[in-house]
Amino acid sequence: MLRLFKISLLALYLSAPATALAEGDIRNGEKIYQKCRFCHILNQPANRMGPHLMQLQGRKAGTIEGFQYSAAMKQAGDNGLIWNDATLKEFLTAPKTMIPGTTMRFWGLWEGQIDDLLAYLNAQAEAASKP
C-alpha cells in the first residue's frame, strides 16, 4: 500500500506543470538573483555575459538570437533541452556537470536557494506577462 502511495505521488509530481514545481521564498530568491544579475538581465531582451532571462520557461536551450553560446549549450538545445523548473534546478545545481563544456562561469547553488530563485524568476515572469 505504501509503495502504491509513493508511486502515485511520483506520478502526480511528474505530471504537474513545470512552473508549479518551484515553491520557494520569493524575497530570498530576489536576494539570490543578485548573484545572477551581473551576467543575466531579467526583464529586458538584452544580453550581457549571459543571455537574458525573459521568457525563460519553455525556451529551448541555446536559442537567444545574438548571444554567443558554447557549442555544448547549442548541442543541448538541439538535443531537446527545454528550460523549465526541473531542468533549471538540475542545471543550477551544477552547470558544468549537466552540460559539460558550458561557458557559464558559475559553480551552482544549493537546492533551497534554487527553489527560492525559481520562485522569484517565475513571479517576475508572471508579473511581466500581465497587461
Coordinates of C-alpha atoms in Angstrom, one line a residue:
M1 CA 0.0 0.0 0.0
L2 CA 2.8 2.4 0.9
R3 CA 4.6 1.6 -2.4
L4 CA 1.4 2.4 -4.3
F5 CA 1.1 5.7 -2.4
K6 CA 4.7 6.6 -3.3
I7 CA 4.2 5.8 -7.0
S8 CA 1.0 7.9 -7.0
L9 CA 2.9 10.8 -5.5
L10 CA 5.7 10.5 -8.1
A11 CA 3.2 10.4 -10.9
L12 CA 1.5 13.5 -9.6
Y13 CA 4.8 15.3 -9.3
L14 CA 5.9 14.4 -12.8
S15 CA 2.5 15.4 -14.3
A16 CA 2.5 18.8 -12.6
P17 CA 3.1 21.8 -14.8
A18 CA 6.7 22.9 -14.7
T19 CA 6.0 26.3 -13.2
A20 CA 4.1 24.7 -10.3
L21 CA 7.2 22.9 -9.2
A22 CA 9.0 25.9 -7.8
E23 CA 7.8 26.6 -4.3
G24 CA 10.2 28.9 -2.6
D25 CA 10.7 32.2 -0.8
I26 CA 10.3 34.9 -3.5
R27 CA 12.0 37.6 -1.3
N28 CA 15.0 35.3 -0.7
G29 CA 15.0 34.5 -4.4
E30 CA 15.4 38.2 -5.2
K31 CA 18.5 38.3 -3.0
I32 CA 19.9 35.2 -4.7
Y33 CA 19.2 36.7 -8.1
Q34 CA 21.7 39.5 -7.2
K35 CA 24.4 36.9 -7.9
C36 CA 23.0 36.4 -11.4
R37 CA 22.2 40.0 -12.4
F38 CA 25.8 40.8 -13.4
C39 CA 25.6 38.3 -16.3
H40 CA 21.8 38.0 -16.9
I41 CA 19.2 40.6 -17.4
L42 CA 15.7 39.6 -16.2
N43 CA 13.2 42.0 -17.7
Q44 CA 14.8 43.3 -20.9
P45 CA 15.7 41.4 -24.1
A46 CA 19.4 42.4 -23.8
N47 CA 22.4 40.1 -23.3
R48 CA 25.4 40.5 -21.1
M49 CA 28.0 37.8 -20.4
G50 CA 25.0 35.5 -20.3
P51 CA 21.7 35.5 -22.2
H52 CA 18.7 37.4 -21.0
L53 CA 16.2 35.5 -18.9
M54 CA 13.0 36.9 -20.4
Q55 CA 10.5 34.1 -21.3
L56 CA 12.9 31.5 -19.9
Q57 CA 10.3 28.9 -19.0
G58 CA 9.6 26.7 -22.1
R59 CA 12.6 28.1 -24.1
K60 CA 14.8 25.7 -26.0
A61 CA 18.4 26.0 -24.6
G62 CA 20.9 27.9 -26.6
T63 CA 18.5 29.8 -28.8
I64 CA 18.6 33.5 -27.9
E65 CA 19.2 35.5 -31.1
G66 CA 22.5 37.3 -31.0
F67 CA 24.0 35.5 -27.9
Q68 CA 27.3 33.6 -28.5
Y69 CA 26.5 30.2 -26.8
S70 CA 29.0 27.5 -26.3
A71 CA 28.9 24.5 -28.6
A72 CA 27.8 22.4 -25.7
M73 CA 24.8 24.6 -24.9
K74 CA 23.7 24.8 -28.5
Q75 CA 24.0 21.0 -28.7
A76 CA 21.9 20.6 -25.6
G77 CA 19.2 22.6 -27.2
D78 CA 19.5 20.7 -30.4
N79 CA 19.1 17.5 -28.3
G80 CA 15.8 18.8 -26.9
L81 CA 16.7 20.6 -23.7
I82 CA 13.9 22.9 -22.8
W83 CA 14.2 25.2 -19.7
N84 CA 11.6 24.5 -17.0
D85 CA 11.8 24.3 -13.3
A86 CA 13.1 20.8 -13.3
T87 CA 15.8 21.3 -15.9
L88 CA 16.8 24.7 -14.4
K89 CA 17.1 23.1 -11.0
E90 CA 19.4 20.4 -12.4
F91 CA 21.5 23.0 -14.3
L92 CA 21.7 25.4 -11.4
T93 CA 22.9 22.7 -9.1
A94 CA 26.0 22.0 -11.2
P95 CA 26.0 23.7 -14.6
K96 CA 29.3 22.0 -15.8
T97 CA 28.0 18.6 -14.7
M98 CA 24.7 18.8 -16.6
I99 CA 26.3 20.4 -19.7
P100 CA 30.0 19.7 -19.9
G101 CA 31.6 22.4 -21.9
T102 CA 29.2 25.2 -21.0
T103 CA 30.9 28.5 -20.7
M104 CA 28.7 29.6 -17.7
R105 CA 31.2 30.7 -15.0
F106 CA 29.1 29.6 -12.1
W107 CA 29.6 26.7 -9.7
G108 CA 26.0 26.2 -8.7
L109 CA 23.5 26.8 -5.9
W110 CA 22.1 24.8 -3.0
E111 CA 18.7 23.2 -3.6
G112 CA 16.8 25.6 -1.3
Q113 CA 18.5 28.5 -2.9
I114 CA 17.4 27.2 -6.3
D115 CA 13.8 26.8 -5.2
D116 CA 13.8 30.4 -3.9
L117 CA 15.4 31.7 -7.1
L118 CA 13.0 29.9 -9.4
A119 CA 10.0 31.2 -7.3
Y120 CA 11.4 34.7 -7.8
L121 CA 12.0 34.3 -11.6
N122 CA 8.6 32.7 -12.1
A123 CA 6.9 35.6 -10.1
Q124 CA 8.8 38.1 -12.3
A125 CA 7.8 36.4 -15.5
E126 CA 4.2 36.2 -14.4
A127 CA 4.2 39.9 -13.5
A128 CA 5.7 40.8 -16.9
S129 CA 3.0 38.8 -18.7
K130 CA 0.2 40.8 -17.1
P131 CA -1.1 43.8 -19.0

